Short mmCIF file of C-alpha atoms and ligand atoms in Angstrom, two decimals:
data_model
loop_
_atom_site.label_atom_id
_atom_site.label_comp_id
_atom_site.label_asym_id
_atom_site.label_seq_id
_atom_site.Cartn_x
_atom_site.Cartn_y
_atom_site.Cartn_z
CA MET S 2 163.10 24.39 30.74
CA ASN S 3 159.40 23.42 30.81
CA GLU S 4 158.59 24.09 34.32
CA PRO S 5 157.70 27.29 36.35
CA GLN S 6 161.12 29.10 37.36
CA LEU S 7 161.02 30.14 40.74
CA ASN S 8 164.73 31.32 40.70
CA ILE S 9 163.89 34.86 39.98
CA GLU S 10 164.77 38.26 41.35
CA LYS S 11 163.18 39.67 44.67
CA GLY S 12 160.30 41.79 43.47
CA GLU S 13 159.68 39.56 40.33
CA VAL S 14 156.85 38.70 38.49
CA ARG S 15 156.89 36.32 35.68
CA LYS S 16 154.39 34.58 33.93
CA GLY S 17 154.66 31.41 31.62
CA LEU S 18 153.20 28.37 30.33
CA VAL S 19 153.89 24.38 31.10
CA LYS S 20 153.42 22.27 28.13
CA CYS S 21 151.38 19.01 29.08
CA ALA S 22 150.70 17.55 25.85
CA GLU S 23 149.27 18.33 21.92
CA LEU S 24 146.07 18.06 20.55
CA GLU S 25 145.19 16.64 17.20
CA ASP S 26 145.20 19.86 15.90
CA GLY S 27 148.79 20.07 17.06
CA ASN S 28 147.97 22.83 19.32
CA PRO S 29 149.69 22.89 22.63
CA VAL S 30 147.65 21.80 25.95
CA THR S 31 149.64 24.31 28.70
CA ILE S 32 149.16 25.15 32.33
CA PRO S 33 149.51 29.12 32.45
CA TYR S 34 151.15 30.25 35.52
CA PHE S 35 152.34 33.43 37.65
CA VAL S 36 155.16 33.34 39.69
CA MET S 37 155.67 36.43 42.49
CA ARG S 38 158.89 35.99 44.19
CA GLY S 39 159.18 38.41 47.46
CA VAL S 40 162.26 39.65 49.80
CA LYS S 41 162.63 36.02 50.77
CA LYS S 42 161.93 32.94 48.41
CA LYS S 43 160.45 30.42 50.94
CA PRO S 44 157.39 29.43 52.04
CA VAL S 45 156.26 28.61 48.41
CA LEU S 46 152.60 29.04 48.39
CA LEU S 47 150.80 26.83 45.35
CA LEU S 48 147.64 28.67 44.58
CA ASN S 49 145.37 27.09 41.86
CA ALA S 50 142.17 26.92 40.35
CA ALA S 51 139.79 25.22 37.87
CA LEU S 52 140.88 21.84 38.11
CA HIS S 53 137.15 21.40 36.99
CA GLY S 54 137.14 23.98 34.23
CA ASP S 55 133.70 25.62 35.08
CA GLU S 56 134.54 26.65 38.54
CA THR S 57 135.84 30.36 38.10
CA TYR S 58 135.80 32.03 41.68
CA GLY S 59 139.58 31.22 41.98
CA ILE S 60 140.32 32.86 38.99
CA GLY S 61 139.07 35.81 39.85
CA GLY S 62 140.04 35.59 43.18
CA LYS S 63 144.15 35.23 42.16
CA LYS S 64 143.60 38.23 39.80
CA ARG S 65 142.78 40.26 42.63
CA LEU S 66 145.51 38.83 44.79
CA PHE S 67 148.08 39.81 42.27
CA GLU S 68 146.83 43.24 42.17
CA LYS S 69 146.79 43.68 46.00
CA ILE S 70 150.05 42.20 46.99
CA ASP S 71 153.42 44.08 46.77
CA PRO S 72 156.01 41.49 45.91
CA MET S 73 158.41 43.65 48.56
CA LYS S 74 156.05 43.27 50.99
CA LEU S 75 156.13 39.32 50.28
CA ASN S 76 157.74 36.79 52.46
CA GLY S 77 157.93 33.93 50.28
CA THR S 78 156.71 33.14 46.68
CA ILE S 79 153.86 32.81 45.28
CA LEU S 80 153.35 30.46 42.24
CA ALA S 81 149.60 30.77 40.84
CA ALA S 82 147.87 28.43 38.28
CA PRO S 83 144.69 30.01 37.58
CA ILE S 84 143.31 27.84 35.34
CA VAL S 85 144.78 24.26 35.54
CA ASN S 86 142.27 22.70 33.61
CA THR S 87 142.53 24.72 30.33
CA LEU S 88 140.42 22.09 27.85
CA ALA S 89 137.82 21.90 30.32
CA PHE S 90 137.54 25.66 30.61
CA LYS S 91 137.43 26.76 27.00
CA ALA S 92 134.48 23.75 27.02
CA ARG S 93 132.58 25.97 30.28
CA ASP S 94 132.54 22.66 31.69
CA ARG S 95 133.46 20.50 34.54
CA MET S 96 135.46 18.04 32.42
CA ASP S 97 137.50 18.04 28.68
CA PRO S 98 134.36 16.75 26.95
CA VAL S 99 136.71 14.55 24.67
CA ASP S 100 138.55 12.90 27.34
CA LYS S 101 135.64 12.99 29.93
CA LYS S 102 137.99 12.27 32.71
CA ASP S 103 137.94 14.18 36.39
CA LEU S 104 141.18 15.81 36.67
CA ASN S 105 140.92 15.78 40.68
CA ARG S 106 140.93 11.85 40.73
CA LEU S 107 143.93 11.49 38.49
CA PHE S 108 146.73 12.66 40.80
CA PRO S 109 149.88 12.05 40.39
CA GLY S 110 148.85 11.48 36.98
CA LYS S 111 150.22 9.76 34.10
CA LYS S 112 153.31 10.84 31.91
CA ASP S 113 152.02 8.69 28.71
CA GLY S 114 148.20 8.84 29.85
CA THR S 115 145.43 10.45 28.35
CA VAL S 116 145.63 14.51 27.99
CA THR S 117 143.71 15.11 31.26
CA GLU S 118 146.02 12.44 32.86
CA ARG S 119 149.00 14.06 31.50
CA ILE S 120 147.93 17.66 32.88
CA ALA S 121 147.43 15.71 35.93
CA TYR S 122 151.23 14.38 35.78
CA HIS S 123 152.78 18.03 35.02
CA PHE S 124 151.02 19.79 37.53
CA PHE S 125 151.47 17.53 40.11
CA ASN S 126 155.37 17.20 39.24
CA LYS S 127 156.25 20.55 38.32
CA PHE S 128 153.81 22.59 40.63
CA VAL S 129 152.97 20.75 43.49
CA LYS S 130 156.20 19.13 44.39
CA LYS S 131 157.66 23.23 44.38
CA ALA S 132 155.23 24.00 47.20
CA THR S 133 155.55 24.43 50.84
CA PHE S 134 151.50 24.06 50.87
CA GLY S 135 148.86 25.52 48.69
CA ILE S 136 145.32 26.33 48.27
CA ASP S 137 143.21 24.62 46.05
CA LEU S 138 140.07 26.27 44.87
CA HIS S 139 136.89 25.09 43.88
CA THR S 140 133.48 25.77 43.85
CA GLY S 141 129.66 24.14 44.00
CA MET S 142 128.50 22.39 40.74
CA LYS S 143 126.59 24.55 38.47
CA GLY S 144 123.29 25.39 40.46
CA HIS S 145 124.92 24.45 43.55
CA LEU S 146 125.86 27.41 45.73
CA LEU S 147 128.40 26.82 48.26
CA VAL S 148 128.99 28.37 51.68
CA PRO S 149 132.76 29.02 51.90
CA HIS S 150 134.14 26.30 53.40
CA PRO S 151 137.40 24.08 53.34
CA ARG S 152 137.09 20.45 52.55
CA VAL S 153 139.76 18.09 54.92
CA ARG S 154 139.70 14.46 53.32
CA VAL S 155 140.72 11.49 54.95
CA PHE S 156 141.88 8.50 53.07
CA ASP S 157 143.56 5.32 54.51
CA ASN S 158 143.00 6.24 57.92
CA SER S 159 145.06 9.51 57.37
CA SER S 160 144.58 12.24 59.49
CA PRO S 161 145.44 15.68 57.60
CA PRO S 162 146.30 18.60 60.28
CA LEU S 163 143.46 21.09 60.74
CA GLU S 164 146.13 24.14 61.17
CA TYR S 165 146.28 25.00 56.90
CA PRO S 166 142.32 24.58 56.79
CA GLN S 167 141.97 26.41 60.05
CA ALA S 168 144.16 29.44 58.51
CA LEU S 169 141.59 30.26 56.21
CA GLY S 170 139.50 31.57 58.72
CA THR S 171 135.90 30.17 57.84
CA GLU S 172 133.47 29.38 60.37
CA ILE S 173 132.66 25.36 58.96
CA ILE S 174 135.24 22.94 58.29
CA PHE S 175 134.15 20.58 56.18
CA TYR S 176 135.66 16.68 57.15
CA HIS S 177 134.67 13.51 55.19
CA GLU S 178 136.02 10.78 53.07
CA GLY S 179 138.21 11.48 50.20
CA LYS S 180 138.69 9.52 47.01
CA LYS S 181 141.92 8.22 45.57
CA GLY S 182 143.42 10.66 42.96
CA MET S 183 142.43 13.47 44.87
CA LEU S 184 144.81 16.33 44.83
CA ASN S 185 144.74 17.07 48.62
CA ILE S 186 145.04 13.62 49.18
CA GLN S 187 148.17 12.71 46.79
CA ALA S 188 150.00 15.77 48.05
CA GLU S 189 149.41 14.57 51.79
CA LYS S 190 151.18 11.58 50.67
CA ILE S 191 153.94 13.45 49.57
CA GLY S 192 154.25 16.00 52.63
CA ILE S 193 152.87 18.81 51.07
CA PRO S 194 149.32 20.26 52.76
CA ILE S 195 147.10 21.36 50.18
CA VAL S 196 143.53 22.57 51.34
CA CYS S 197 140.65 22.03 49.29
CA PHE S 198 138.45 25.55 49.53
CA GLU S 199 135.15 25.30 48.29
CA ILE S 200 133.34 28.73 47.54
CA GLY S 201 130.32 29.87 45.80
CA GLU S 202 128.97 27.99 42.25
CA ALA S 203 130.22 27.06 38.97
CA GLY S 204 130.37 29.44 36.27
CA ARG S 205 129.88 32.75 38.53
CA LEU S 206 131.74 35.63 39.52
CA ASP S 207 129.92 37.43 41.96
CA GLU S 208 131.82 39.84 43.66
CA TYR S 209 130.89 38.67 47.29
CA TYR S 210 132.21 35.21 46.87
CA ILE S 211 135.53 36.51 44.86
CA ASN S 212 135.77 38.51 48.32
CA GLU S 213 135.40 35.42 50.56
CA GLY S 214 138.22 33.40 48.54
CA PHE S 215 140.29 36.76 48.85
CA LYS S 216 139.96 36.82 52.58
CA GLY S 217 140.52 32.96 53.01
CA VAL S 218 143.63 33.09 51.09
CA THR S 219 145.07 36.26 52.89
CA ASN S 220 143.84 34.75 56.24
CA PHE S 221 146.39 31.84 55.37
CA MET S 222 149.21 34.42 54.21
CA LYS S 223 148.81 36.24 57.16
CA TYR S 224 148.70 33.38 59.75
CA PHE S 225 151.68 31.64 57.76
CA GLY S 226 153.36 34.93 58.17
CA MET S 227 153.66 35.69 54.05
CA ILE S 228 152.31 38.92 54.87
CA ASP S 229 151.73 41.38 57.45
CA GLY S 230 148.75 41.89 59.13
CA THR S 231 146.47 39.85 61.89
CA PRO S 232 144.41 36.98 60.32
CA GLU S 233 140.70 37.74 61.01
CA MET S 234 139.12 34.37 62.86
CA PRO S 235 135.73 33.71 63.91
CA GLU S 236 135.56 33.06 67.27
CA LYS S 237 134.40 29.33 66.85
CA GLN S 238 135.63 27.17 63.90
CA ILE S 239 133.15 24.15 63.88
CA LEU S 240 134.09 20.74 62.28
CA LEU S 241 131.58 18.91 60.88
CA LYS S 242 131.02 15.61 59.14
CA ASP S 243 129.20 14.13 56.38
CA TYR S 244 126.59 16.02 54.54
CA MET S 245 122.79 15.15 53.50
CA GLU S 246 120.98 15.68 50.59
CA ILE S 247 117.99 16.79 50.35
CA PRO S 248 115.82 15.89 47.37
CA ALA S 249 112.98 17.19 45.53
CA LYS S 250 109.55 15.05 45.88
CA MET S 251 107.96 16.27 42.84
CA GLY S 252 109.14 18.33 39.49
CA GLY S 253 108.23 21.89 38.87
CA PHE S 254 110.12 25.35 40.35
CA PHE S 255 112.25 25.28 43.37
CA HIS S 256 112.20 28.45 45.19
CA PRO S 257 114.64 28.45 48.16
CA LYS S 258 113.49 29.89 51.49
CA VAL S 259 117.00 29.63 53.27
CA ASN S 260 120.54 30.84 52.14
CA ALA S 261 123.46 28.80 52.25
CA GLY S 262 125.27 29.23 55.39
CA ASP S 263 121.91 29.26 57.70
CA VAL S 264 121.36 27.40 61.09
CA ILE S 265 117.81 25.50 60.54
CA LYS S 266 115.51 23.57 63.15
CA LYS S 267 113.89 20.76 62.06
CA ASN S 268 110.67 20.83 60.16
CA GLN S 269 111.88 24.27 59.34
CA VAL S 270 110.92 25.41 55.02
CA VAL S 271 114.15 25.14 53.02
CA GLY S 272 112.28 26.16 50.35
CA ILE S 273 108.95 25.75 48.33
CA ILE S 274 108.42 23.59 44.83
CA SER S 275 105.49 24.42 42.99
CA SER S 276 103.96 23.07 39.75
CA PRO S 277 103.99 25.16 36.37
CA PHE S 278 100.61 23.74 35.66
CA TYR S 279 98.45 23.22 38.38
CA ASN S 280 97.78 24.92 41.76
CA GLU S 281 100.02 22.48 43.62
CA ARG S 282 102.76 23.27 46.06
CA TYR S 283 105.05 21.07 48.23
CA TYR S 284 107.15 22.36 50.97
CA VAL S 285 110.54 21.06 51.34
CA LYS S 286 111.51 20.76 54.95
CA ALA S 287 114.46 19.97 57.50
CA LEU S 288 114.57 16.48 58.58
CA GLU S 289 116.70 17.42 61.52
CA ASP S 290 118.10 20.37 63.24
CA GLY S 291 121.59 21.64 61.06
CA VAL S 292 123.14 23.89 58.78
CA ILE S 293 122.73 24.31 55.40
CA ILE S 294 125.98 24.09 53.34
CA GLY S 295 124.61 24.37 49.88
CA ILE S 296 121.06 25.60 48.09
CA ARG S 297 120.10 25.02 44.82
CA THR S 298 120.03 27.92 42.74
CA GLN S 299 118.84 26.89 39.65
CA PRO S 300 114.68 26.74 39.69
CA ILE S 301 113.75 23.55 37.25
CA VAL S 302 113.78 20.40 39.55
CA ARG S 303 112.21 16.94 38.85
CA PRO S 304 111.76 14.43 41.47
CA GLY S 305 114.91 13.26 43.14
CA THR S 306 117.07 16.37 41.98
CA THR S 307 118.85 17.57 45.20
CA VAL S 308 117.55 20.95 46.15
CA ALA S 309 119.81 21.47 49.26
CA TRP S 310 123.11 20.14 50.74
CA PHE S 311 122.92 20.04 54.84
CA MET S 312 125.04 19.10 57.88
CA THR S 313 124.04 18.06 61.08
CA PHE S 314 125.48 18.95 64.16
CA ASP S 315 125.42 15.63 65.48
CA GLN S 316 129.29 14.95 64.99
CA GLY S 317 130.00 18.45 65.12
CA LYS S 318 133.53 19.38 67.18
CA ILE S 319 134.26 22.94 68.10
CA LEU S 320 138.13 23.16 67.16
CA PRO S 321 140.84 24.51 69.55
CA SER S 322 141.74 28.24 68.30
CA LEU S 323 144.81 28.23 66.56
CA LYS S 324 148.08 28.65 68.50
CA ARG S 325 150.51 29.90 65.88
CA ARG S 326 149.89 33.82 65.65
CA LYS S 327 147.60 36.15 66.98
CA VAL S 328 144.71 36.72 65.42
CA VAL S 329 141.37 39.13 65.52
CA GLU S 330 138.38 37.32 66.51
CA LYS S 331 134.94 38.21 64.90
CA SER S 332 131.90 36.88 66.54
CA SER S 333 130.71 33.82 64.54
CA ARG S 334 127.45 34.04 62.66
CA THR S 335 126.89 30.24 62.30
CA PHE S 336 127.49 29.72 66.35
CA SER S 337 125.33 32.53 67.35
CA MET S 338 122.44 31.45 65.10
CA VAL S 339 122.81 27.96 66.72
CA GLN S 340 122.44 29.42 70.19
CA LYS S 341 119.41 31.60 68.95
CA LYS S 342 117.73 28.92 67.11
CA GLY S 343 117.92 26.47 70.14
CA VAL S 344 119.78 23.81 68.16
CA GLU S 345 121.59 21.50 70.31
CA PHE S 346 125.07 20.94 69.66
CA LYS S 347 126.63 17.71 70.85
CA GLN S 348 130.58 17.51 71.34
ZN1 ZN W 416 135.65 21.37 41.96
#
């Protein structure tokens, strides 16, 4: 059967491939997966990464999870697809270079469509539909380092529940308008909550961000009772809406002066752009108080290149604490920076 088998023995781990299409050279396009069955069958947690082929943190995090979790201590089943878009992954690119279609705009896919549309179809019908809930791991694009945060997407006035993104235990939760065909939007329509979890930057595998991803996923599993332990939550979780991009005013080399996750004041220097030929410098400053959610890590910029992604607290909201389980509260770095810097937080 060309789909993941979840009816396996207690404690069993199985791997396999789901065939989606055939290429011009006769080679199959597949989605590789692992299933880990715990002492109970349900819930089924879908963990997937690399819908965009160059987004690698989720791949590293899943490997660690399978090494660390004892299936005889797992309540439920993990269905993991570490590399959904294998063609884009092999090309080290966001999208398959022949198809040039963004897989995360194509769900629920087309059975007889292009290769990427077929991958969407098989993934949606054979993985997503088997899940109780899921975590879809992403990263910033190449050169865009993002602070770990889930993205809650609204579409057609939907109101996705916040319990699932909150269960990851990040300080910032990003709420914005989604686009048709995105995995979490289409899955929500059929009643399966999937959290889009953004971490770090494409094409990299730094230990810190792998750990942040691992922490988020294990928090989620602890919160929903899949593994023992108390999830670690920040004292305050902040919901923020819409981001702004700060563009470079001149070309040259960008030297960041803040990190992703830093709370900054209006006029604070975000970074310096220096010209390669003259002794010219340009100071990139924040136009308002807010938080840097992403920063450019590749130094070469042109006028108009985005050097930072920024959110204000104008439409911010401190979320009520999660109720389902006891949690360990950790101090909130973001909120203490808000207070230390005297940034106004309008609720
Ligand atoms: Zn992505």
